[in-house]
CSV table of N, CA and C in Angstrom, one decimal:
chain,number,residue,atom,x,y,z
A,1,MET,N,0.6,-1.3,-0.3
A,1,MET,CA,0.0,-0.1,0.3
A,1,MET,C,0.9,1.6,-0.1
A,2,ARG,N,2.2,1.1,0.8
A,2,ARG,CA,2.8,2.9,0.9
A,2,ARG,C,3.4,2.1,-0.1
A,3,ASN,N,4.2,2.3,-0.9
A,3,ASN,CA,4.3,2.0,-2.6
A,3,ASN,C,3.7,2.1,-3.3
A,4,THR,N,2.4,1.5,-3.4
A,4,THR,CA,2.0,2.5,-4.1
A,4,THR,C,1.1,3.5,-4.4
A,5,LEU,N,1.3,4.2,-3.1
A,5,LEU,CA,0.4,5.8,-2.5
A,5,LEU,C,2.4,6.6,-3.1
A,6,PHE,N,3.3,5.9,-3.5
A,6,PHE,CA,4.7,6.7,-3.3
A,6,PHE,C,5.1,6.6,-4.7
A,7,SER,N,4.8,5.8,-5.2
A,7,SER,CA,4.4,5.4,-6.6
A,7,SER,C,3.1,6.4,-7.4
A,8,LEU,N,2.2,6.5,-7.4
A,8,LEU,CA,1.2,7.6,-7.3
A,8,LEU,C,1.7,8.8,-7.9
A,9,ALA,N,2.1,9.0,-5.6
A,9,ALA,CA,3.0,10.6,-6.0
A,9,ALA,C,4.6,10.7,-7.1
A,10,GLY,N,4.8,10.4,-7.6
A,10,GLY,CA,5.8,10.4,-7.7
A,10,GLY,C,5.7,10.3,-8.8
A,11,ILE,N,4.3,9.7,-10.3
A,11,ILE,CA,4.1,10.1,-11.1
A,11,ILE,C,2.8,11.3,-11.3
A,12,SER,N,3.0,11.5,-10.3
A,12,SER,CA,1.7,12.7,-10.1
A,12,SER,C,3.2,13.8,-10.2
A,13,VAL,N,4.3,13.9,-9.6
A,13,VAL,CA,5.2,14.8,-9.9
A,13,VAL,C,5.7,14.5,-11.8
A,14,LEU,N,5.9,13.9,-12.1
A,14,LEU,CA,6.5,13.5,-13.5
A,14,LEU,C,5.7,14.3,-14.5
A,15,THR,N,4.3,13.6,-14.0
A,15,THR,CA,3.8,14.0,-15.0
A,15,THR,C,3.2,15.8,-15.3
A,16,GLY,N,3.5,16.4,-14.2
A,16,GLY,CA,3.3,18.1,-14.1
A,16,GLY,C,4.6,18.5,-14.4
A,17,MET,N,5.6,17.3,-14.7
A,17,MET,CA,6.3,17.7,-14.9
A,17,MET,C,7.1,18.1,-15.9
A,18,LEU,N,6.4,16.5,-16.8
A,18,LEU,CA,6.5,16.7,-18.1
A,18,LEU,C,5.6,17.7,-18.8
A,19,ILE,N,4.4,17.9,-18.7
A,19,ILE,CA,3.2,19.1,-18.9
A,19,ILE,C,4.4,20.6,-18.7
A,20,PHE,N,4.4,20.7,-18.0
A,20,PHE,CA,5.5,22.3,-18.0
A,20,PHE,C,6.6,22.5,-18.4
A,21,SER,N,6.9,20.8,-18.7
A,21,SER,CA,8.8,21.2,-19.2
A,21,SER,C,7.9,21.0,-21.0
A,22,CYS,N,7.3,20.6,-21.3
A,22,CYS,CA,6.7,21.2,-22.7
A,22,CYS,C,6.9,22.1,-23.3
A,23,GLN,N,6.1,22.8,-21.6
A,23,GLN,CA,5.6,23.6,-22.7
A,23,GLN,C,7.1,24.5,-23.5
A,24,PRO,N,7.1,25.2,-24.4
A,24,PRO,CA,8.2,26.8,-25.0
A,24,PRO,C,8.7,27.6,-23.5
A,25,ASN,N,10.3,26.7,-23.5
A,25,ASN,CA,11.3,27.5,-23.1
A,25,ASN,C,11.0,27.9,-21.8
A,26,VAL,N,10.2,26.2,-21.2
A,26,VAL,CA,9.9,26.3,-19.8
A,26,VAL,C,11.0,25.5,-19.4
A,27,SER,N,12.3,26.3,-18.2
A,27,SER,CA,13.2,25.0,-17.5
A,27,SER,C,12.8,23.9,-17.0
A,28,ILE,N,13.7,23.1,-15.9
A,28,ILE,CA,13.2,22.1,-15.3
A,28,ILE,C,12.9,23.7,-14.0
A,29,GLU,N,13.9,23.8,-13.9
A,29,GLU,CA,13.3,25.1,-12.3
A,29,GLU,C,11.7,25.4,-12.2
A,30,THR,N,11.1,26.0,-13.8
A,30,THR,CA,10.3,26.9,-13.6
A,30,THR,C,9.2,25.7,-13.5
A,31,ALA,N,10.0,24.9,-14.3
A,31,ALA,CA,8.0,23.5,-13.8
A,31,ALA,C,8.1,22.8,-12.8
A,32,GLN,N,9.7,23.1,-11.6
A,32,GLN,CA,9.6,22.2,-10.3
A,32,GLN,C,9.1,23.3,-9.3
A,33,TYR,N,8.9,24.4,-9.8
A,33,TYR,CA,8.2,25.8,-9.0
A,33,TYR,C,6.6,25.9,-9.5
A,34,ALA,N,6.7,25.3,-11.0
A,34,ALA,CA,4.6,26.0,-11.2
A,34,ALA,C,4.4,24.3,-10.7
A,35,ILE,N,5.2,23.7,-10.3
A,35,ILE,CA,4.1,21.6,-9.8
A,35,ILE,C,4.4,22.8,-7.7
A,36,ASN,N,5.2,22.6,-7.3
A,36,ASN,CA,4.7,23.5,-6.0
A,36,ASN,C,4.0,24.5,-6.2
A,37,GLY,N,3.6,24.8,-6.7
A,37,GLY,CA,3.2,26.2,-7.1
A,37,GLY,C,1.8,26.1,-6.9
A,38,GLN,N,1.0,25.1,-7.9
A,38,GLN,CA,0.3,24.5,-7.9
A,38,GLN,C,-0.8,23.6,-6.7
A,39,LYS,N,0.2,23.5,-6.0
A,39,LYS,CA,-1.1,22.6,-5.1
A,39,LYS,C,-1.0,23.9,-3.8
A,40,LEU,N,0.3,24.6,-3.8
A,40,LEU,CA,-0.6,25.9,-2.8
A,40,LEU,C,-1.0,26.7,-3.1
A,41,TYR,N,-1.7,27.2,-4.6
A,41,TYR,CA,-2.2,27.6,-5.1
A,41,TYR,C,-4.3,27.3,-4.9
A,42,VAL,N,-4.0,26.5,-5.3
A,42,VAL,CA,-5.0,25.5,-4.6
A,42,VAL,C,-5.6,25.2,-3.2
A,43,THR,N,-4.4,25.2,-2.1
A,43,THR,CA,-4.6,25.9,-0.6
A,43,THR,C,-5.4,27.2,-0.4
A,44,HIS,N,-4.1,27.7,-1.0
A,44,HIS,CA,-4.3,28.9,-1.0
A,44,HIS,C,-5.7,29.9,-1.3
A,45,CYS,N,-5.5,29.5,-3.1
A,45,CYS,CA,-5.7,31.0,-3.9
A,45,CYS,C,-7.8,31.0,-4.8
A,46,GLN,N,-7.9,29.1,-5.5
A,46,GLN,CA,-8.6,28.3,-5.8
A,46,GLN,C,-10.3,28.7,-5.2
A,47,SER,N,-9.9,28.8,-4.1
A,47,SER,CA,-11.5,28.9,-3.8
A,47,SER,C,-11.9,30.3,-4.2
A,48,CYS,N,-11.4,31.6,-4.2
A,48,CYS,CA,-11.7,32.5,-4.7
A,48,CYS,C,-11.5,32.9,-6.0
A,49,HIS,N,-10.1,33.0,-6.2
A,49,HIS,CA,-9.9,32.8,-7.7
A,49,HIS,C,-9.7,31.5,-9.0
A,50,GLY,N,-10.6,30.9,-8.7
A,50,GLY,CA,-10.5,29.6,-9.4
A,50,GLY,C,-10.1,28.7,-9.8
A,51,SER,N,-10.2,27.8,-9.7
A,51,SER,CA,-9.1,26.4,-10.9
A,51,SER,C,-8.5,27.2,-12.1
A,52,LYS,N,-8.8,28.0,-12.9
A,52,LYS,CA,-8.3,28.4,-13.7
A,52,LYS,C,-7.7,29.6,-13.3
A,53,GLY,N,-7.8,30.1,-12.4
A,53,GLY,CA,-7.8,31.8,-12.3
A,53,GLY,C,-9.0,32.8,-12.8
A,54,GLU,N,-9.7,32.3,-13.0
A,54,GLU,CA,-11.2,33.1,-13.5
A,54,GLU,C,-11.8,34.0,-12.9
A,55,GLY,N,-11.0,34.1,-11.8
A,55,GLY,CA,-11.7,34.9,-10.3
A,55,GLY,C,-13.8,34.2,-10.6
A,56,LEU,N,-13.9,34.9,-9.5
A,56,LEU,CA,-15.6,34.6,-8.5
A,56,LEU,C,-16.4,36.6,-9.6
A,57,GLY,N,-16.9,35.9,-10.7
A,57,GLY,CA,-18.2,36.8,-10.8
A,57,GLY,C,-17.6,38.6,-10.3
A,58,MET,N,-17.9,39.6,-9.9
A,58,MET,CA,-17.7,40.7,-9.8
A,58,MET,C,-16.3,40.3,-8.1
A,59,LEU,N,-16.3,39.6,-7.7
A,59,LEU,CA,-16.1,39.8,-6.0
A,59,LEU,C,-14.7,39.5,-5.6
A,60,TYR,N,-14.4,38.6,-7.1
A,60,TYR,CA,-12.4,38.3,-6.6
A,60,TYR,C,-12.3,38.8,-8.8
A,61,PRO,N,-11.5,39.2,-8.3
A,61,PRO,CA,-10.5,39.5,-9.5
A,61,PRO,C,-10.4,38.2,-10.4
A,62,PRO,N,-10.1,37.8,-11.4
A,62,PRO,CA,-9.9,36.7,-12.5
A,62,PRO,C,-7.5,36.9,-12.4
A,63,LEU,N,-7.3,36.5,-12.3
A,63,LEU,CA,-6.0,36.1,-12.2
A,63,LEU,C,-5.3,35.2,-13.8
A,64,THR,N,-5.5,36.0,-14.5
A,64,THR,CA,-4.7,36.0,-16.3
A,64,THR,C,-5.3,36.9,-17.0
A,65,ASP,N,-5.2,38.3,-16.4
A,65,ASP,CA,-4.6,39.4,-17.4
A,65,ASP,C,-3.5,39.5,-17.0
A,66,THR,N,-2.9,39.4,-18.1
A,66,THR,CA,-1.9,39.0,-18.3
A,66,THR,C,-0.4,40.7,-18.5
A,67,THR,N,-1.1,41.5,-18.6
A,67,THR,CA,-0.5,43.3,-19.0
A,67,THR,C,-0.6,43.3,-16.7
A,68,TYR,N,-1.2,43.2,-15.9
A,68,TYR,CA,-1.5,43.3,-15.2
A,68,TYR,C,-0.3,42.7,-14.4
A,69,LEU,N,-0.7,41.6,-14.4
A,69,LEU,CA,0.5,40.2,-14.0
A,69,LEU,C,2.6,40.6,-14.5
A,70,LYS,N,2.4,41.5,-15.6
A,70,LYS,CA,3.8,41.9,-16.1
A,70,LYS,C,4.0,43.9,-14.9
A,71,GLU,N,3.0,44.0,-15.7
A,71,GLU,CA,2.5,45.4,-15.2
A,71,GLU,C,2.7,45.5,-13.5
A,72,ASN,N,2.8,44.4,-12.7
A,72,ASN,CA,2.3,44.6,-11.4
A,72,ASN,C,3.7,43.6,-10.4
A,73,ARG,N,4.4,42.8,-11.5
A,73,ARG,CA,5.7,41.6,-11.0
A,73,ARG,C,6.1,41.8,-9.8
A,74,GLY,N,6.1,43.6,-9.2
A,74,GLY,CA,6.9,43.7,-8.2
A,74,GLY,C,5.9,43.6,-6.5
A,75,MET,N,5.0,43.8,-7.2
A,75,MET,CA,4.0,43.9,-6.0
A,75,MET,C,3.1,42.9,-6.1
A,76,LEU,N,3.2,41.9,-6.8
A,76,LEU,CA,2.4,40.7,-6.4
A,76,LEU,C,2.7,39.9,-4.4
A,77,PRO,N,4.6,39.9,-4.7
A,77,PRO,CA,4.2,39.3,-3.0
A,77,PRO,C,3.7,39.7,-2.9
A,78,ARG,N,4.2,41.0,-2.0
A,78,ARG,CA,3.4,42.3,-1.4
A,78,ARG,C,2.0,42.0,-1.4
A,79,ILE,N,0.9,41.9,-2.5
A,79,ILE,CA,-0.3,41.5,-2.1
A,79,ILE,C,-0.4,40.2,-1.7
A,80,ILE,N,0.0,38.7,-2.2
A,80,ILE,CA,-0.1,37.5,-1.4
A,80,ILE,C,0.2,37.9,0.3
A,81,LYS,N,1.3,38.7,0.3
A,81,LYS,CA,1.7,38.0,2.1
A,81,LYS,C,0.9,39.0,2.7
A,82,SER,N,0.4,40.0,2.6
A,82,SER,CA,-0.1,41.3,3.2
A,82,SER,C,-1.4,41.7,2.9
A,83,GLY,N,-1.9,41.0,1.5
A,83,GLY,CA,-3.3,41.2,1.0
A,83,GLY,C,-3.5,42.3,0.0
A,84,MET,N,-5.1,43.2,0.5
A,84,MET,CA,-5.0,43.9,-0.7
A,84,MET,C,-5.8,44.8,-0.1
A,85,ASN,N,-6.5,46.2,0.1
A,85,ASN,CA,-8.0,46.6,0.0
A,85,ASN,C,-8.0,47.3,-0.6
A,86,GLY,N,-8.9,48.0,-1.3
A,86,GLY,CA,-9.3,49.1,-1.8
A,86,GLY,C,-10.0,48.3,-3.9
A,87,LEU,N,-10.0,49.8,-4.5
A,87,LEU,CA,-9.9,49.1,-5.8
A,87,LEU,C,-8.8,48.5,-6.7
A,88,ILE,N,-9.6,47.8,-7.4
A,88,ILE,CA,-8.5,47.3,-8.7
A,88,ILE,C,-9.1,46.9,-10.1
A,89,LYS,N,-8.2,47.0,-11.2
A,89,LYS,CA,-8.7,47.7,-12.5
A,89,LYS,C,-8.4,46.6,-13.4
A,90,ILE,N,-8.7,45.4,-13.2
A,90,ILE,CA,-8.1,44.1,-14.2
A,90,ILE,C,-9.2,43.7,-15.8
A,91,ASN,N,-8.1,43.9,-17.1
A,91,ASN,CA,-9.3,44.0,-18.2
A,91,ASN,C,-10.9,44.4,-17.7
A,92,GLY,N,-9.7,45.8,-17.4
A,92,GLY,CA,-10.7,46.4,-18.2
A,92,GLY,C,-12.0,46.9,-16.6
A,93,LYS,N,-12.2,46.2,-16.3
A,93,LYS,CA,-13.5,45.4,-14.8
A,93,LYS,C,-12.3,46.2,-13.6
A,94,ASP,N,-13.5,47.2,-12.3
A,94,ASP,CA,-13.5,47.5,-11.6
A,94,ASP,C,-14.0,46.6,-10.3
A,95,TYR,N,-12.9,46.1,-9.2
A,95,TYR,CA,-13.2,45.0,-8.3
A,95,TYR,C,-13.1,46.1,-6.7
A,96,GLU,N,-13.3,46.5,-6.0
A,96,GLU,CA,-13.4,45.9,-4.7
A,96,GLU,C,-13.8,45.5,-4.0
A,97,GLY,N,-13.1,45.4,-3.2
A,97,GLY,CA,-13.3,43.9,-1.5
A,97,GLY,C,-11.8,43.7,-1.7
A,98,ASN,N,-11.7,43.5,-0.5
A,98,ASN,CA,-11.0,42.2,0.6
A,98,ASN,C,-10.1,41.5,0.2
A,99,MET,N,-8.6,41.3,-0.2
A,99,MET,CA,-8.6,40.1,-0.2
A,99,MET,C,-7.2,39.6,1.1
A,100,PRO,N,-7.4,39.3,2.1
A,100,PRO,CA,-6.6,38.8,3.0
A,100,PRO,C,-5.5,38.2,2.3
A,101,GLY,N,-4.4,39.0,4.0
A,101,GLY,CA,-2.8,37.9,3.8
A,101,GLY,C,-2.6,36.8,3.9
A,102,ASN,N,-1.8,36.1,3.5
A,102,ASN,CA,-1.1,34.8,3.9
A,102,ASN,C,0.2,35.2,4.6
A,103,PRO,N,0.4,35.8,5.8
A,103,PRO,CA,1.1,35.9,6.3
A,103,PRO,C,1.8,34.7,6.7
A,104,GLU,N,1.4,33.4,7.2
A,104,GLU,CA,2.5,32.5,7.4
A,104,GLU,C,3.1,31.4,6.3
A,105,LEU,N,3.2,31.9,4.7
A,105,LEU,CA,3.7,31.5,3.7
A,105,LEU,C,5.2,32.6,3.4
A,106,THR,N,5.7,31.0,3.3
A,106,THR,CA,7.3,32.0,3.1
A,106,THR,C,7.4,32.5,2.0
A,107,ASN,N,8.7,32.6,1.3
A,107,ASN,CA,8.9,33.8,0.2
A,107,ASN,C,9.1,32.2,-0.6
A,108,VAL,N,9.9,31.6,-0.6
A,108,VAL,CA,9.2,30.7,-1.4
A,108,VAL,C,8.1,30.1,-1.7
A,109,ASP,N,7.6,29.6,-0.5
A,109,ASP,CA,6.4,29.6,-0.8
A,109,ASP,C,6.0,30.8,-1.8
A,110,ILE,N,5.8,31.6,-1.5
A,110,ILE,CA,4.9,33.0,-2.6
A,110,ILE,C,5.3,32.8,-4.4
A,111,ALA,N,7.5,32.7,-3.7
A,111,ALA,CA,8.0,32.3,-5.1
A,111,ALA,C,7.1,30.8,-6.5
A,112,TYR,N,6.7,29.8,-5.1
A,112,TYR,CA,6.0,29.0,-6.5
A,112,TYR,C,5.0,28.9,-6.4
A,113,ILE,N,3.6,29.7,-6.1
A,113,ILE,CA,2.5,30.2,-6.2
A,113,ILE,C,2.5,31.3,-8.0
A,114,LEU,N,3.4,32.7,-7.4
A,114,LEU,CA,4.1,33.3,-8.7
A,114,LEU,C,4.2,32.7,-9.5
A,115,THR,N,5.1,32.1,-9.1
A,115,THR,CA,6.0,31.1,-11.4
A,115,THR,C,4.6,30.0,-11.7
A,116,TYR,N,3.9,29.7,-10.6
A,116,TYR,CA,2.3,29.3,-10.5
A,116,TYR,C,1.1,30.2,-11.9
A,117,ILE,N,1.0,31.4,-11.0
A,117,ILE,CA,0.2,31.7,-12.0
A,117,ILE,C,0.6,32.3,-13.0
A,118,THR,N,1.8,32.9,-12.9
A,118,THR,CA,2.8,33.1,-13.9
A,118,THR,C,3.0,32.5,-15.5
A,119,THR,N,3.7,31.0,-15.3
A,119,THR,CA,3.5,29.6,-16.0
A,119,THR,C,1.7,29.6,-16.4
A,120,THR,N,0.7,29.5,-16.4
A,120,THR,CA,0.0,28.9,-16.1
A,120,THR,C,-0.5,29.9,-16.6
A,121,PHE,N,-1.1,31.6,-16.0
A,121,PHE,CA,-2.4,31.5,-16.5
A,121,PHE,C,-1.7,33.1,-17.5
A,122,GLY,N,-0.1,33.6,-16.8
A,122,GLY,CA,-0.4,34.8,-17.9
A,122,GLY,C,1.0,34.4,-18.9
A,123,ASN,N,0.8,33.3,-19.4
A,123,ASN,CA,1.6,33.2,-20.3
A,123,ASN,C,3.5,33.4,-20.3
A,124,SER,N,3.8,33.2,-19.4
A,124,SER,CA,5.3,33.8,-19.1
A,124,SER,C,5.8,32.9,-18.6
A,125,THR,N,7.6,32.8,-18.8
A,125,THR,CA,7.9,31.2,-19.2
A,125,THR,C,9.5,31.9,-17.8
A,126,ASP,N,9.3,33.2,-17.0
A,126,ASP,CA,10.2,32.9,-15.6
A,126,ASP,C,9.6,32.3,-14.4
A,127,THR,N,10.5,32.7,-13.4
A,127,THR,CA,10.0,31.1,-12.8
A,127,THR,C,10.9,33.0,-11.9
A,128,TYR,N,9.9,33.4,-11.0
A,128,TYR,CA,9.5,34.3,-9.6
A,128,TYR,C,11.0,33.3,-8.4
A,129,THR,N,11.4,33.9,-8.1
A,129,THR,CA,12.6,33.4,-7.4
A,129,THR,C,12.9,34.0,-5.6
A,130,GLN,N,12.9,33.8,-5.3
A,130,GLN,CA,13.3,33.5,-3.6
A,130,GLN,C,13.2,35.0,-3.2
A,131,GLU,N,14.7,34.8,-4.4
A,131,GLU,CA,15.6,36.3,-4.2
A,131,GLU,C,14.4,37.5,-4.6
A,132,GLU,N,13.8,37.5,-5.8
A,132,GLU,CA,13.0,38.2,-6.5
A,132,GLU,C,11.9,38.6,-5.2
A,133,VAL,N,10.7,37.4,-4.8
A,133,VAL,CA,11.0,37.5,-3.8
A,133,VAL,C,11.1,38.7,-2.3
A,134,LYS,N,11.6,38.2,-1.8
A,134,LYS,CA,12.5,38.8,-1.1
A,134,LYS,C,12.7,40.7,-1.0
A,135,ASN,N,12.9,40.5,-2.4
A,135,ASN,CA,13.6,41.8,-2.5
A,135,ASN,C,12.3,42.7,-2.8
A,136,ASN,N,11.6,42.2,-3.7
A,136,ASN,CA,10.2,43.2,-3.2
A,136,ASN,C,8.7,42.8,-2.0
A,137,LEU,N,8.8,42.2,-1.0
A,137,LEU,CA,8.8,42.4,0.5
A,137,LEU,C,9.0,43.6,0.4
A,138,VAL,N,10.9,43.8,0.6
A,138,VAL,CA,10.8,45.2,1.0
A,138,VAL,C,10.9,45.9,0.2
A,139,ASN,N,10.3,46.1,-1.1
A,139,ASN,CA,10.3,47.7,-2.1
A,139,ASN,C,9.3,47.9,-2.2
A,140,TYR,N,8.4,46.4,-1.9
A,140,TYR,CA,7.2,47.6,-2.4
A,140,TYR,C,5.8,47.7,-0.7
A,141,ARG,N,6.0,48.3,-0.5
A,141,ARG,CA,5.7,47.8,1.4
A,141,ARG,C,4.1,49.0,1.1
């Protein structure tokens, strides 16, 4: 039974790496970050932002606006860590609400989540690094 669980876990990880690494120009590191980020996204983000990053009506914004993700790359770690209040414009629509922070997430957790979001929903091939998250948390207060 235990060997079966380990085998299934191994197959899941390999399948995920294969899917992400088959995308053009995605490095193995980016694929690994995205796989780890997907697990954290499901736990911390999916209930509001949806399984495909589509958001929830006018309550929670989608995470599929590649322009917003690129233009606000430096602010994204702070938004995840500390939350956000007030108006945000995504795809020309206004969303006003309260996103709770996730202070328990580590820098690497945030790097994983952002790599997953930007590679899956944002057409990026870049890895968010722990160092980038750390610097952005200091610089964007």
